[in-house]
XYZ file of C-alpha atoms in Angstrom:
154
model
C -4.905 2.503 -10.336
C -7.081 2.781 -13.994
C -8.491 7.025 -14.417
C -11.536 7.449 -16.422
C -13.016 10.258 -15.869
C -14.030 10.498 -12.449
C -14.290 7.063 -11.242
C -11.731 4.843 -10.868
C -11.354 1.616 -10.727
C -9.126 -1.157 -8.785
C -6.841 -3.858 -10.189
C -8.102 -7.468 -9.559
C -6.003 -8.642 -6.796
C -5.880 -5.237 -4.745
C -7.187 -6.411 -1.480
C -5.261 -9.525 -1.451
C -8.323 -11.875 -1.553
C -8.711 -14.128 -4.096
C -10.782 -16.332 -5.346
C -10.094 -20.603 -4.372
C -7.972 -21.648 -7.003
C -6.886 -18.257 -8.959
C -4.287 -17.423 -6.160
C -1.245 -14.672 -7.309
C 2.063 -14.284 -5.944
C 2.513 -11.343 -4.321
C 5.529 -9.077 -5.131
C 8.574 -11.182 -4.118
C 9.895 -9.283 -0.377
C 13.004 -8.595 -0.888
C 12.028 -6.582 -4.432
C 10.868 -4.529 -1.655
C 13.558 -5.185 0.682
C 16.140 -3.987 -2.736
C 13.534 -0.753 -3.165
C 13.816 0.121 0.876
C 17.955 -0.405 0.951
C 18.428 1.810 -2.090
C 16.600 4.630 -1.517
C 18.233 4.555 2.042
C 22.254 4.440 -0.433
C 20.515 7.225 -2.448
C 18.810 9.969 0.245
C 22.132 9.355 2.318
C 19.883 7.760 5.419
C 19.541 4.322 6.268
C 16.585 1.619 7.067
C 14.781 1.504 10.126
C 12.510 -1.607 11.237
C 11.542 -3.078 8.434
C 8.243 -6.034 8.353
C 7.595 -8.254 5.548
C 4.766 -10.670 6.636
C 1.546 -10.083 4.828
C 0.092 -11.668 8.121
C -3.525 -9.969 8.926
C -2.202 -7.222 6.186
C -1.532 -6.732 2.240
C 1.606 -4.380 2.479
C 5.166 -4.522 2.942
C 6.517 -1.638 5.363
C 10.051 -0.204 6.364
C 11.428 3.056 8.115
C 12.928 4.737 6.087
C 15.424 7.197 8.696
C 17.010 10.652 8.480
C 18.307 13.248 10.781
C 14.968 15.370 10.606
C 12.596 12.496 11.233
C 11.863 8.624 10.229
C 9.255 8.318 7.277
C 7.460 5.015 6.333
C 7.117 3.298 2.971
C 3.879 0.305 2.502
C 3.947 -1.112 -0.617
C 1.303 -2.973 -1.635
C 2.099 -6.638 -1.761
C -0.469 -7.360 -5.297
C -0.624 -3.803 -6.962
C 4.035 -2.393 -6.146
C 2.097 1.181 -5.171
C 3.865 2.405 -2.364
C 2.312 5.368 -0.408
C 4.278 7.304 2.708
C 3.099 8.051 6.359
C 4.759 9.146 9.634
C 3.455 6.037 11.420
C 2.246 3.158 10.795
C 0.609 1.618 13.511
C -2.324 3.662 12.887
C -5.591 2.292 12.008
C -6.688 2.300 9.488
C -3.365 3.935 7.992
C -2.623 7.491 7.875
C -0.934 9.208 4.379
C 1.383 11.861 4.075
C 3.324 13.267 1.404
C 7.006 11.751 1.267
C 9.205 14.391 1.209
C 10.498 16.348 -1.394
C 13.959 13.881 -1.260
C 11.939 10.429 -0.992
C 9.366 11.837 -4.126
C 12.606 12.718 -6.151
C 14.250 9.340 -5.355
C 10.304 7.007 -6.292
C 8.765 5.876 -8.770
C 6.107 8.418 -9.573
C 4.172 6.100 -11.836
C 3.639 3.947 -8.442
C 3.440 6.964 -5.880
C 0.431 7.634 -4.315
C -1.178 10.590 -3.120
C -2.201 10.971 0.470
C -4.964 13.004 -0.860
C -5.863 9.976 -3.967
C -5.950 7.686 -0.651
C -8.390 9.576 1.328
C -10.621 9.323 -1.444
C -13.839 7.719 -0.897
C -14.316 4.692 -1.749
C -17.451 6.471 -4.035
C -15.416 7.383 -7.011
C -14.041 3.737 -7.331
C -15.351 1.464 -9.683
C -15.124 -2.713 -7.581
C -16.035 -4.227 -10.698
C -13.290 -6.108 -11.452
C -12.517 -6.809 -8.735
C -13.199 -10.753 -7.964
C -16.153 -12.010 -5.912
C -14.268 -12.701 -2.594
C -12.212 -9.005 -2.972
C -15.846 -7.883 -2.527
C -16.773 -9.925 0.247
C -14.227 -8.158 1.918
C -15.237 -5.192 0.842
C -18.990 -5.342 2.431
C -17.767 -7.583 4.996
C -14.713 -4.995 6.409
C -16.320 -1.658 4.787
C -13.666 0.185 4.120
C -14.333 4.377 3.829
C -11.826 5.275 1.718
C -9.298 4.080 -1.465
C -6.090 3.167 1.016
C -8.124 1.601 3.532
C -8.912 -0.899 1.008
C -5.099 -1.243 -0.526
C -3.723 -0.822 2.714
C -5.090 -3.724 4.434
C -5.674 -5.500 7.825
C -7.793 -7.804 7.247
C -6.932 -11.296 7.890
């Protein structure tokens, strides 16, 4: 995300939709899983369920399980942005701040805060998005930045 003044600009491809002939490969599933297992090792946690399918969504997800509970880590498969939650079944996703331990280990330039993800799309410049993405925005009518970056659009 590029932020200038009170407005933000989403990068082209953030939704996972592309114009014919302009498809961009997603971040490899293995890169996401490598990050997840590295986090688990460094924080002495375990990895629970993982979901690296991009069928009907534009993000990967994994459970980080520790004695005090479970956190869900999401990664946008096209931008690499990260977000956390305490539940991955909710639609739209409910974003939470990561535990202090996880926050210390995640790349800060990739980790998006719940307050940013819950901001209205009124503060987003959408002109960098491809026409196919803008068409999806009109169809799905997301309300927040998080609903665009971590979507269940098919």
